[in-house]
Amino acid sequence: MNSLPVIDNKTILTPTGGFLGSGFTHSVNPYSGCGYAGPCCGEYCYVQHNVWLTKGNPWGFYGVKTNIRDAYRRDYDRLKSPRRGHPKRLRIYCSSSTDPYTPQEKSTGATRALLEEMLDRPPDALVLQTRSPLVLRDLGLIAELAARTTVWVSITVETDYERLPGLPPHSSSPADRIEALKTFRSSGVPTQATCSPMCPIEDLPAFANALDEAGDRIICDHYLLGDGSKHGLRTKRTRFPQMLEEAGFGAWNTLEKFFEVVEYFKGVLGEHRVLVSAAGFNTV
Ligand code: SF4
């Protein structure tokens, strides 16, 4: 842990606004930046466009927050203190600008520390969003928390390709992520698969069936809808759309293809289990 850059922080709960503003009161980011910036998802990561965070640096891992336990206790007690009027609602999205199970989590345990604090001070709702099967390490802790409050384990599965042609390798196998979702679901923890940003899908019927088994619901998004800019302008400035074109996946740059897949998912999972973009992400 000492060899990693550390970021001193007095507070860990950040009020939400914008994309997550209607479903969540706060986001939590145990890390600054993300260790998965190099692999495939780093190409289409929405967070790389946050200049306040990157400060003009290349998108990557910047550091681990310190004093997370103290900061969470302090922030929680301030929000829930009866001395300050009615206790405020606390609906947390973890995480909005990093992956709480970035590879550095193995050694720092920062996210795990936060979850341990939440057992004593449970938020009103928690969405734990990752693309790493490392989240399975905390299965027992998360299941315990889910017995005390609303918890969703949310794992990105944006494609069924184990290696998307024309793009760098994934940070983890999509099949392993689906298995992780199944494990949580069979342990009684509500699960959602986020197909976001939707990438080319090789075998749609098999993928839909796998998601049907793994997720209580699916949230679908496309960079043209959800990257935080009008008509996906931010993503269009990256090389991602071009990479899709060159690999023969140009149709996946369109909303026609996106909604065709959404309709297919609805046919398999049922309308109410397939949610779209911001409205979907904000459903807790
Ligand atoms: S894991 Fe998430 S935050 Fe990290 S690089 Fe990939 S998309 Fe971005």
mmCIF file of C-alpha atoms and ligand atoms in Angstrom:
data_model
loop_
_atom_site.group_PDB
_atom_site.id
_atom_site.type_symbol
_atom_site.label_atom_id
_atom_site.label_comp_id
_atom_site.label_asym_id
_atom_site.label_seq_id
_atom_site.Cartn_x
_atom_site.Cartn_y
_atom_site.Cartn_z
ATOM 1 C CA MET A 1 0.000 0.000 0.000
ATOM 2 C CA ASN A 2 2.844 2.375 0.848
ATOM 3 C CA SER A 3 4.272 2.166 -2.657
ATOM 4 C CA LEU A 4 1.064 3.514 -4.172
ATOM 5 C CA PRO A 5 0.395 7.227 -4.464
ATOM 6 C CA VAL A 6 -1.934 8.228 -1.649
ATOM 7 C CA ILE A 7 -4.520 10.970 -1.686
ATOM 8 C CA ASP A 8 -5.395 12.514 1.636
ATOM 9 C CA ASN A 9 -9.084 13.146 1.942
ATOM 10 C CA LYS A 10 -11.244 14.670 4.624
ATOM 11 C CA THR A 11 -14.457 13.449 3.042
ATOM 12 C CA ILE A 12 -15.418 10.402 0.996
ATOM 13 C CA LEU A 13 -19.099 10.985 0.182
ATOM 14 C CA THR A 14 -19.503 13.259 -2.834
ATOM 15 C CA PRO A 15 -22.954 14.686 -3.596
ATOM 16 C CA THR A 16 -24.178 13.498 -6.977
ATOM 17 C CA GLY A 17 -25.570 15.519 -9.828
ATOM 18 C CA GLY A 18 -25.943 15.100 -13.563
ATOM 19 C CA PHE A 19 -26.159 11.530 -14.867
ATOM 20 C CA LEU A 20 -26.610 9.878 -11.442
ATOM 21 C CA GLY A 21 -28.484 12.750 -9.803
ATOM 22 C CA SER A 22 -32.006 11.341 -9.828
ATOM 23 C CA GLY A 23 -31.277 7.996 -8.144
ATOM 24 C CA PHE A 24 -28.355 8.686 -5.833
ATOM 25 C CA THR A 25 -27.495 11.282 -3.235
ATOM 26 C CA HIS A 26 -23.764 10.521 -3.152
ATOM 27 C CA SER A 27 -20.999 8.703 -4.958
ATOM 28 C CA VAL A 28 -17.964 7.091 -3.356
ATOM 29 C CA ASN A 29 -14.619 6.674 -5.090
ATOM 30 C CA PRO A 30 -11.991 4.874 -2.980
ATOM 31 C CA TYR A 31 -9.441 5.528 -5.732
ATOM 32 C CA SER A 32 -8.503 8.340 -8.022
ATOM 33 C CA GLY A 33 -8.172 7.138 -11.597
ATOM 34 C CA CYS A 34 -8.380 3.468 -12.490
ATOM 35 C CA GLY A 35 -5.937 0.607 -12.941
ATOM 36 C CA TYR A 36 -7.947 -0.753 -15.874
ATOM 37 C CA ALA A 37 -7.194 2.270 -18.039
ATOM 38 C CA GLY A 38 -4.864 0.285 -20.301
ATOM 39 C CA PRO A 39 -7.062 -2.665 -21.286
ATOM 40 C CA CYS A 40 -10.050 -2.657 -23.598
ATOM 41 C CA CYS A 41 -12.460 -0.609 -21.494
ATOM 42 C CA GLY A 42 -9.901 2.169 -21.239
ATOM 43 C CA GLU A 43 -10.666 2.875 -24.909
ATOM 44 C CA TYR A 44 -14.305 3.744 -24.247
ATOM 45 C CA CYS A 45 -14.201 4.670 -20.561
ATOM 46 C CA TYR A 46 -16.438 7.693 -19.950
ATOM 47 C CA VAL A 47 -14.384 8.838 -16.952
ATOM 48 C CA GLN A 48 -11.335 9.637 -19.099
ATOM 49 C CA HIS A 49 -13.236 12.749 -20.271
ATOM 50 C CA ASN A 50 -13.388 14.180 -16.749
ATOM 51 C CA VAL A 51 -10.706 16.863 -16.952
ATOM 52 C CA TRP A 52 -11.251 17.861 -13.335
ATOM 53 C CA LEU A 53 -10.056 14.372 -12.432
ATOM 54 C CA THR A 54 -7.353 13.802 -15.047
ATOM 55 C CA LYS A 55 -6.006 17.374 -14.845
ATOM 56 C CA GLY A 56 -4.805 16.913 -18.406
ATOM 57 C CA ASN A 57 -2.836 13.719 -17.608
ATOM 58 C CA PRO A 58 -3.296 10.537 -19.619
ATOM 59 C CA TRP A 59 -6.118 8.418 -18.204
ATOM 60 C CA GLY A 60 -4.699 5.980 -15.660
ATOM 61 C CA PHE A 61 -4.401 5.099 -11.989
ATOM 62 C CA TYR A 62 -3.570 8.140 -9.847
ATOM 63 C CA GLY A 63 -3.798 6.932 -6.257
ATOM 64 C CA VAL A 64 -5.669 5.473 -3.311
ATOM 65 C CA LYS A 65 -7.634 7.613 -0.877
ATOM 66 C CA THR A 66 -6.467 7.491 2.720
ATOM 67 C CA ASN A 67 -8.462 7.596 5.952
ATOM 68 C CA ILE A 68 -11.464 6.102 4.209
ATOM 69 C CA ARG A 69 -12.896 4.620 7.400
ATOM 70 C CA ASP A 70 -12.717 7.885 9.349
ATOM 71 C CA ALA A 71 -13.995 9.898 6.422
ATOM 72 C CA TYR A 72 -16.996 7.605 5.929
ATOM 73 C CA ARG A 73 -17.894 7.644 9.627
ATOM 74 C CA ARG A 74 -17.615 11.423 9.762
ATOM 75 C CA ASP A 75 -19.621 12.000 6.583
ATOM 76 C CA TYR A 76 -22.278 9.475 7.593
ATOM 77 C CA ASP A 77 -22.719 10.881 11.092
ATOM 78 C CA ARG A 78 -22.980 14.402 9.722
ATOM 79 C CA LEU A 79 -25.750 13.357 7.303
ATOM 80 C CA LYS A 80 -27.627 11.197 9.756
ATOM 81 C CA SER A 81 -27.197 13.287 12.901
ATOM 82 C CA PRO A 82 -30.573 14.132 14.518
ATOM 83 C CA ARG A 83 -28.935 17.337 15.820
ATOM 84 C CA ARG A 84 -28.918 18.677 12.276
ATOM 85 C CA GLY A 85 -32.624 18.265 11.592
ATOM 86 C CA HIS A 86 -34.013 15.196 9.892
ATOM 87 C CA PRO A 87 -31.449 12.575 8.929
ATOM 88 C CA LYS A 88 -30.642 12.948 5.246
ATOM 89 C CA ARG A 89 -31.085 10.158 2.736
ATOM 90 C CA LEU A 90 -27.926 8.356 1.711
ATOM 91 C CA ARG A 91 -28.107 6.472 -1.570
ATOM 92 C CA ILE A 92 -24.603 5.643 -2.724
ATOM 93 C CA TYR A 93 -23.171 4.810 -6.143
ATOM 94 C CA CYS A 94 -19.769 3.152 -5.782
ATOM 95 C CA SER A 95 -18.081 4.069 -7.974
ATOM 96 C CA SER A 96 -18.666 6.809 -10.515
ATOM 97 C CA SER A 97 -15.090 7.637 -11.507
ATOM 98 C CA THR A 98 -13.030 4.568 -10.697
ATOM 99 C CA ASP A 99 -13.507 0.832 -10.379
ATOM 100 C CA PRO A 100 -13.812 -0.103 -6.676
ATOM 101 C CA TYR A 101 -12.159 -3.409 -7.602
ATOM 102 C CA THR A 102 -9.283 -1.937 -9.586
ATOM 103 C CA PRO A 103 -6.265 -4.318 -9.324
ATOM 104 C CA GLN A 104 -4.799 -2.158 -6.520
ATOM 105 C CA GLU A 105 -7.757 -3.187 -4.322
ATOM 106 C CA LYS A 106 -6.088 -6.589 -3.831
ATOM 107 C CA SER A 107 -3.340 -4.991 -1.759
ATOM 108 C CA THR A 108 -5.014 -1.891 -0.307
ATOM 109 C CA GLY A 109 -8.428 -3.291 0.683
ATOM 110 C CA ALA A 110 -9.781 0.277 0.538
ATOM 111 C CA THR A 111 -13.168 -0.775 -0.821
ATOM 112 C CA ARG A 112 -13.368 -3.622 1.644
ATOM 113 C CA ALA A 113 -12.680 -1.194 4.511
ATOM 114 C CA LEU A 114 -15.515 0.974 3.293
ATOM 115 C CA LEU A 115 -17.916 -1.981 3.164
ATOM 116 C CA GLU A 116 -16.903 -2.960 6.689
ATOM 117 C CA GLU A 117 -17.766 0.545 7.886
ATOM 118 C CA MET A 118 -21.111 0.309 6.100
ATOM 119 C CA LEU A 119 -22.054 -2.706 8.182
ATOM 120 C CA ASP A 120 -22.101 -0.400 11.215
ATOM 121 C CA ARG A 121 -23.447 2.574 9.314
ATOM 122 C CA PRO A 122 -25.548 1.192 6.459
ATOM 123 C CA PRO A 123 -26.538 3.638 3.733
ATOM 124 C CA ASP A 124 -30.167 3.644 2.578
ATOM 125 C CA ALA A 125 -29.051 2.082 -0.692
ATOM 126 C CA LEU A 126 -25.787 1.019 -2.290
ATOM 127 C CA VAL A 127 -24.941 0.134 -5.874
ATOM 128 C CA LEU A 128 -21.553 -1.511 -6.117
ATOM 129 C CA GLN A 129 -20.466 -1.115 -9.722
ATOM 130 C CA THR A 130 -17.410 -2.934 -11.068
ATOM 131 C CA ARG A 131 -16.124 -4.875 -14.019
ATOM 132 C CA SER A 132 -13.899 -7.131 -11.952
ATOM 133 C CA PRO A 133 -14.670 -10.610 -10.582
ATOM 134 C CA LEU A 134 -12.441 -9.573 -7.657
ATOM 135 C CA VAL A 135 -15.709 -8.405 -6.081
ATOM 136 C CA LEU A 136 -16.295 -12.085 -5.225
ATOM 137 C CA ARG A 137 -13.634 -11.748 -2.527
ATOM 138 C CA ASP A 138 -16.152 -9.677 -0.552
ATOM 139 C CA LEU A 139 -19.173 -11.905 -1.157
ATOM 140 C CA GLY A 140 -19.754 -12.624 2.548
ATOM 141 C CA LEU A 141 -19.480 -8.981 3.534
ATOM 142 C CA ILE A 142 -21.743 -7.804 0.738
ATOM 143 C CA ALA A 143 -24.349 -10.479 1.479
ATOM 144 C CA GLU A 144 -24.341 -9.362 5.123
ATOM 145 C CA LEU A 145 -24.832 -5.752 4.090
ATOM 146 C CA ALA A 146 -27.592 -6.760 1.643
ATOM 147 C CA ALA A 147 -29.466 -8.285 4.586
ATOM 148 C CA ARG A 148 -29.431 -4.841 6.282
ATOM 149 C CA THR A 149 -30.118 -2.456 3.418
ATOM 150 C CA THR A 150 -30.763 -2.214 -0.323
ATOM 151 C CA VAL A 151 -27.686 -3.433 -2.187
ATOM 152 C CA TRP A 152 -27.191 -4.093 -5.877
ATOM 153 C CA VAL A 153 -24.065 -5.749 -7.208
ATOM 154 C CA SER A 154 -23.628 -4.301 -10.659
ATOM 155 C CA ILE A 155 -21.085 -5.830 -13.036
ATOM 156 C CA THR A 156 -20.309 -4.551 -16.502
ATOM 157 C CA VAL A 157 -20.695 -7.125 -19.253
ATOM 158 C CA GLU A 158 -20.607 -5.026 -22.382
ATOM 159 C CA THR A 159 -19.988 -7.910 -24.812
ATOM 160 C CA ASP A 160 -19.734 -11.680 -24.969
ATOM 161 C CA TYR A 161 -16.507 -11.560 -26.993
ATOM 162 C CA GLU A 162 -13.617 -12.813 -24.887
ATOM 163 C CA ARG A 163 -11.444 -10.655 -27.142
ATOM 164 C CA LEU A 164 -13.121 -7.946 -29.169
ATOM 165 C CA PRO A 165 -11.557 -8.004 -32.651
ATOM 166 C CA GLY A 166 -9.536 -4.848 -33.262
ATOM 167 C CA LEU A 167 -9.417 -3.813 -29.587
ATOM 168 C CA PRO A 168 -6.975 -4.483 -26.714
ATOM 169 C CA PRO A 169 -7.687 -7.456 -24.405
ATOM 170 C CA HIS A 170 -10.296 -7.153 -21.670
ATOM 171 C CA SER A 171 -9.211 -6.571 -18.087
ATOM 172 C CA SER A 172 -11.178 -9.716 -17.181
ATOM 173 C CA SER A 173 -13.134 -12.372 -19.003
ATOM 174 C CA PRO A 174 -16.798 -11.459 -19.677
ATOM 175 C CA ALA A 175 -17.689 -15.101 -18.975
ATOM 176 C CA ASP A 176 -16.047 -14.819 -15.537
ATOM 177 C CA ARG A 177 -18.021 -11.651 -14.844
ATOM 178 C CA ILE A 178 -21.256 -13.443 -15.703
ATOM 179 C CA GLU A 179 -20.275 -16.261 -13.352
ATOM 180 C CA ALA A 180 -19.606 -13.706 -10.597
ATOM 181 C CA LEU A 181 -23.088 -12.260 -11.074
ATOM 182 C CA LYS A 182 -24.589 -15.740 -10.871
ATOM 183 C CA THR A 183 -22.755 -16.403 -7.614
ATOM 184 C CA PHE A 184 -24.086 -13.209 -6.028
ATOM 185 C CA ARG A 185 -27.592 -13.858 -7.293
ATOM 186 C CA SER A 186 -27.638 -17.390 -5.964
ATOM 187 C CA SER A 187 -26.429 -15.994 -2.612
ATOM 188 C CA GLY A 188 -29.486 -13.763 -2.416
ATOM 189 C CA VAL A 189 -27.755 -10.502 -3.403
ATOM 190 C CA PRO A 190 -29.658 -8.544 -6.090
ATOM 191 C CA THR A 191 -27.635 -8.285 -9.300
ATOM 192 C CA GLN A 192 -27.597 -6.149 -12.396
ATOM 193 C CA ALA A 193 -25.513 -6.614 -15.520
ATOM 194 C CA THR A 194 -24.572 -3.364 -17.180
ATOM 195 C CA CYS A 195 -24.185 -3.776 -20.911
ATOM 196 C CA SER A 196 -22.509 -0.415 -21.140
ATOM 197 C CA PRO A 197 -21.333 0.940 -23.406
ATOM 198 C CA MET A 198 -22.843 -1.820 -25.522
ATOM 199 C CA CYS A 199 -20.140 -3.399 -27.681
ATOM 200 C CA PRO A 200 -20.468 -5.937 -30.482
ATOM 201 C CA ILE A 201 -22.131 -9.167 -29.392
ATOM 202 C CA GLU A 202 -21.159 -12.422 -31.064
ATOM 203 C CA ASP A 203 -23.999 -14.774 -30.083
ATOM 204 C CA LEU A 204 -26.992 -12.703 -29.018
ATOM 205 C CA PRO A 205 -29.351 -15.572 -28.058
ATOM 206 C CA ALA A 206 -26.721 -17.242 -25.860
ATOM 207 C CA PHE A 207 -25.675 -13.905 -24.337
ATOM 208 C CA ALA A 208 -29.274 -12.951 -23.547
ATOM 209 C CA ASN A 209 -29.866 -16.326 -21.896
ATOM 210 C CA ALA A 210 -26.697 -15.978 -19.833
ATOM 211 C CA LEU A 211 -27.693 -12.496 -18.651
ATOM 212 C CA ASP A 212 -31.192 -13.750 -17.894
ATOM 213 C CA GLU A 213 -29.648 -16.276 -15.526
ATOM 214 C CA ALA A 214 -27.056 -13.932 -14.032
ATOM 215 C CA GLY A 215 -28.884 -10.647 -13.517
ATOM 216 C CA ASP A 216 -32.093 -9.637 -11.823
ATOM 217 C CA ARG A 217 -32.017 -6.913 -14.438
ATOM 218 C CA ILE A 218 -29.848 -5.535 -17.253
ATOM 219 C CA ILE A 219 -28.995 -1.913 -17.878
ATOM 220 C CA CYS A 220 -28.114 -1.114 -21.477
ATOM 221 C CA ASP A 221 -26.342 2.016 -22.581
ATOM 222 C CA HIS A 222 -24.638 3.289 -25.718
ATOM 223 C CA TYR A 223 -21.962 5.929 -25.916
ATOM 224 C CA LEU A 224 -24.313 7.975 -28.112
ATOM 225 C CA LEU A 225 -26.674 8.190 -25.107
ATOM 226 C CA GLY A 226 -24.572 7.963 -21.987
ATOM 227 C CA ASP A 227 -21.070 9.389 -22.328
ATOM 228 C CA GLY A 228 -22.116 12.741 -20.880
ATOM 229 C CA SER A 229 -21.981 14.714 -24.115
ATOM 230 C CA LYS A 230 -24.479 15.510 -26.838
ATOM 231 C CA HIS A 231 -24.632 12.773 -29.485
ATOM 232 C CA GLY A 232 -21.603 11.003 -28.009
ATOM 233 C CA LEU A 233 -19.215 13.765 -29.069
ATOM 234 C CA ARG A 234 -16.693 12.880 -26.374
ATOM 235 C CA THR A 235 -16.413 9.268 -27.487
ATOM 236 C CA LYS A 236 -16.370 10.314 -31.120
ATOM 237 C CA ARG A 237 -13.153 12.197 -30.349
ATOM 238 C CA THR A 238 -11.523 8.927 -29.222
ATOM 239 C CA ARG A 239 -10.370 6.202 -31.569
ATOM 240 C CA PHE A 240 -13.047 3.766 -30.347
ATOM 241 C CA PRO A 241 -15.713 4.351 -33.058
ATOM 242 C CA GLN A 242 -13.024 4.065 -35.720
ATOM 243 C CA MET A 243 -11.718 0.846 -34.188
ATOM 244 C CA LEU A 244 -15.212 -0.635 -34.447
ATOM 245 C CA GLU A 245 -15.504 0.486 -38.071
ATOM 246 C CA GLU A 246 -12.159 -0.988 -39.003
ATOM 247 C CA ALA A 247 -13.020 -4.304 -37.349
ATOM 248 C CA GLY A 248 -16.209 -4.508 -39.421
ATOM 249 C CA PHE A 249 -18.514 -3.538 -36.548
ATOM 250 C CA GLY A 250 -19.687 -0.173 -37.893
ATOM 251 C CA ALA A 251 -23.362 -0.992 -37.227
ATOM 252 C CA TRP A 252 -22.595 -1.040 -33.484
ATOM 253 C CA ASN A 253 -21.863 2.684 -33.698
ATOM 254 C CA THR A 254 -25.578 3.268 -34.332
ATOM 255 C CA LEU A 255 -28.617 3.509 -32.080
ATOM 256 C CA GLU A 256 -30.588 1.373 -34.533
ATOM 257 C CA LYS A 257 -28.414 -1.614 -33.645
ATOM 258 C CA PHE A 258 -28.505 -0.708 -29.954
ATOM 259 C CA PHE A 259 -32.303 -0.628 -29.758
ATOM 260 C CA GLU A 260 -32.570 -3.790 -31.848
ATOM 261 C CA VAL A 261 -30.522 -5.573 -29.149
ATOM 262 C CA VAL A 262 -32.491 -3.929 -26.326
ATOM 263 C CA GLU A 263 -35.723 -5.249 -27.861
ATOM 264 C CA TYR A 264 -34.204 -8.701 -28.137
ATOM 265 C CA PHE A 265 -33.190 -8.619 -24.460
ATOM 266 C CA LYS A 266 -36.733 -7.562 -23.522
ATOM 267 C CA GLY A 267 -38.106 -10.524 -25.445
ATOM 268 C CA VAL A 268 -35.949 -12.891 -23.371
ATOM 269 C CA LEU A 269 -35.918 -11.232 -19.934
ATOM 270 C CA GLY A 270 -39.223 -9.378 -20.032
ATOM 271 C CA GLU A 271 -39.755 -5.635 -20.468
ATOM 272 C CA HIS A 272 -39.450 -4.708 -16.776
ATOM 273 C CA ARG A 273 -35.981 -6.292 -16.382
ATOM 274 C CA VAL A 274 -34.312 -4.361 -19.202
ATOM 275 C CA LEU A 275 -33.537 -0.725 -18.431
ATOM 276 C CA VAL A 276 -31.872 1.900 -20.593
ATOM 277 C CA SER A 277 -29.184 4.544 -19.998
ATOM 278 C CA ALA A 278 -29.596 7.192 -17.268
ATOM 279 C CA ALA A 279 -33.130 6.104 -16.292
ATOM 280 C CA GLY A 280 -31.823 2.572 -15.834
ATOM 281 C CA PHE A 281 -28.711 3.502 -13.877
ATOM 282 C CA ASN A 282 -30.810 5.634 -11.531
ATOM 283 C CA THR A 283 -33.264 2.843 -10.696
ATOM 284 C CA VAL A 284 -32.331 1.581 -7.239
HETATM 285 S S1 SF4 B 1 -12.925 -0.138 -15.253
HETATM 286 FE FE1 SF4 B 1 -14.393 1.533 -15.517
HETATM 287 S S2 SF4 B 1 -13.361 3.343 -14.682
HETATM 288 FE FE2 SF4 B 1 -11.794 1.796 -15.049
HETATM 289 S S3 SF4 B 1 -10.962 2.240 -17.105
HETATM 290 FE FE3 SF4 B 1 -12.585 0.680 -17.322
HETATM 291 S S4 SF4 B 1 -14.464 1.842 -17.754
HETATM 292 FE FE4 SF4 B 1 -12.956 3.292 -16.898
#
